[in-house]
XYZ file of C-alpha atoms in Angstrom:
164
model
C 171.878 -82.515 -122.662
C 175.664 -82.388 -122.347
C 175.704 -79.418 -124.743
C 173.270 -77.538 -122.446
C 175.472 -78.295 -119.443
C 178.581 -77.030 -121.222
C 176.694 -73.884 -122.228
C 175.743 -73.342 -118.574
C 179.381 -73.678 -117.513
C 180.535 -71.219 -120.179
C 177.786 -68.794 -119.079
C 178.837 -69.133 -115.453
C 182.495 -68.563 -116.304
C 181.589 -65.243 -117.895
C 180.197 -64.063 -114.555
C 183.289 -64.485 -112.415
C 187.068 -64.888 -112.576
C 189.022 -67.582 -110.785
C 189.063 -67.249 -107.022
C 192.010 -65.441 -105.501
C 192.294 -68.087 -102.775
C 191.879 -71.554 -104.226
C 192.308 -74.780 -102.329
C 194.044 -77.771 -103.803
C 192.312 -81.043 -104.487
C 194.149 -84.351 -104.156
C 194.652 -84.532 -107.931
C 196.582 -81.282 -107.754
C 194.066 -78.987 -109.496
C 192.709 -76.020 -107.552
C 188.969 -75.506 -107.124
C 188.504 -72.092 -108.741
C 184.694 -71.873 -108.707
C 181.492 -73.709 -107.882
C 178.352 -74.100 -109.953
C 175.106 -75.048 -108.216
C 172.468 -76.096 -110.742
C 169.220 -75.997 -108.783
C 167.101 -77.635 -111.486
C 169.470 -80.623 -111.605
C 170.033 -80.588 -107.837
C 173.763 -80.806 -108.557
C 176.794 -78.979 -107.166
C 179.877 -78.896 -109.411
C 183.402 -78.097 -108.222
C 185.437 -76.694 -111.089
C 188.945 -75.768 -112.064
C 188.421 -73.216 -114.799
C 185.892 -74.887 -117.070
C 186.757 -78.435 -116.010
C 184.405 -80.244 -113.624
C 186.513 -81.995 -110.993
C 183.732 -83.185 -108.684
C 179.937 -83.259 -108.665
C 177.446 -83.926 -105.875
C 173.685 -84.412 -105.603
C 172.162 -81.775 -103.306
C 168.934 -81.214 -101.416
C 167.541 -77.676 -101.380
C 164.730 -75.915 -99.517
C 161.032 -76.833 -99.761
C 160.368 -74.146 -102.421
C 163.393 -74.471 -104.695
C 162.023 -72.639 -107.765
C 162.878 -68.961 -107.978
C 165.412 -66.695 -106.325
C 165.427 -66.337 -102.551
C 163.825 -62.997 -101.682
C 162.684 -63.105 -98.073
C 163.453 -64.823 -94.811
C 161.480 -68.045 -94.503
C 160.578 -68.434 -98.195
C 162.362 -71.823 -98.407
C 164.247 -70.816 -101.553
C 167.912 -70.970 -102.463
C 169.362 -67.763 -103.925
C 170.296 -67.498 -107.609
C 173.175 -65.575 -109.143
C 176.786 -64.909 -108.263
C 177.868 -65.235 -104.639
C 181.068 -66.210 -102.799
C 182.069 -68.670 -100.125
C 182.467 -66.484 -97.044
C 183.805 -68.874 -94.420
C 184.217 -72.429 -93.206
C 182.200 -73.494 -90.168
C 183.665 -76.598 -88.496
C 181.121 -76.318 -85.634
C 177.978 -76.473 -87.777
C 174.843 -78.176 -86.452
C 174.810 -79.863 -89.869
C 178.241 -81.490 -89.555
C 180.417 -79.002 -91.506
C 179.366 -76.012 -93.586
C 180.551 -73.342 -95.993
C 178.892 -69.923 -95.804
C 177.467 -68.319 -98.955
C 177.475 -64.508 -99.266
C 173.677 -64.148 -99.460
C 172.217 -61.558 -99.050
C 174.126 -59.130 -101.241
C 173.295 -55.425 -101.498
C 170.691 -55.997 -104.235
C 168.990 -58.731 -102.157
C 168.861 -56.459 -99.077
C 167.475 -53.544 -101.100
C 164.730 -55.659 -102.699
C 163.610 -56.997 -99.319
C 163.727 -53.509 -97.772
C 161.523 -52.130 -100.554
C 158.966 -54.794 -99.655
C 159.229 -54.195 -95.924
C 160.709 -57.648 -95.308
C 163.951 -59.249 -94.198
C 166.010 -60.979 -96.915
C 167.024 -63.694 -94.475
C 170.534 -65.066 -94.389
C 172.598 -67.963 -93.127
C 172.691 -69.743 -96.477
C 175.225 -72.570 -96.517
C 176.453 -75.665 -98.260
C 176.301 -78.187 -95.429
C 176.143 -81.821 -94.432
C 173.373 -83.535 -92.502
C 174.721 -83.878 -88.998
C 173.650 -86.427 -86.401
C 169.956 -85.477 -86.338
C 169.309 -85.740 -90.113
C 170.246 -89.196 -91.345
C 167.508 -90.065 -93.871
C 166.004 -86.736 -94.886
C 163.210 -86.243 -97.388
C 164.068 -84.435 -100.618
C 164.525 -80.660 -100.258
C 164.510 -80.497 -96.484
C 166.737 -77.451 -95.852
C 165.608 -73.861 -95.267
C 167.234 -72.701 -98.512
C 170.705 -74.162 -98.169
C 172.312 -76.869 -100.318
C 172.865 -80.098 -98.373
C 175.034 -83.122 -99.167
C 175.987 -86.204 -97.151
C 178.461 -85.757 -94.313
C 181.127 -87.727 -96.198
C 180.695 -85.485 -99.256
C 180.752 -82.387 -97.045
C 184.112 -83.440 -95.603
C 185.539 -83.534 -99.120
C 183.956 -80.211 -100.164
C 185.031 -78.532 -96.895
C 188.649 -79.557 -97.506
C 188.666 -78.527 -101.176
C 186.872 -75.173 -101.204
C 188.433 -72.023 -99.743
C 186.705 -68.852 -98.553
C 186.589 -66.356 -101.408
C 185.733 -68.995 -103.996
C 182.906 -67.779 -106.273
C 179.718 -69.817 -106.563
C 177.263 -69.302 -109.390
C 173.785 -70.561 -108.508
C 171.619 -71.101 -111.569
C 167.906 -71.837 -111.699
């Protein structure tokens, strides 16, 4: 099992270089990339190939498969980037993910649909205190306390690889 995880990290590292803007974690190592493993419902914060933090996440109600259309309840898969920090999120704090990319928009257009958008890593906020599993609309959600830590450690521009 650990060997499969390490293989996934090595695979993810081949997809993207270290972020140009990295934030610093309290131990002094920059967060250079994120890995979201949907099947394990786990978000990893990495420095190079070293996992510095990991968090259990909730996804959307249809977590299998790549997000294709607005309202499909899926989380995208592939290489994206953190676009911005949102301190005024309805879900406590959030980090924007660069979905949809050009390929996502083109696929949806070919099918006469909208790809959707507004995919985030976010907390729960005051209205979601004991959520069921996979309650988001395609985002990755953590507790508010965990989101505070992630928000302070991850800078816009940081790559995130989302694997099935």
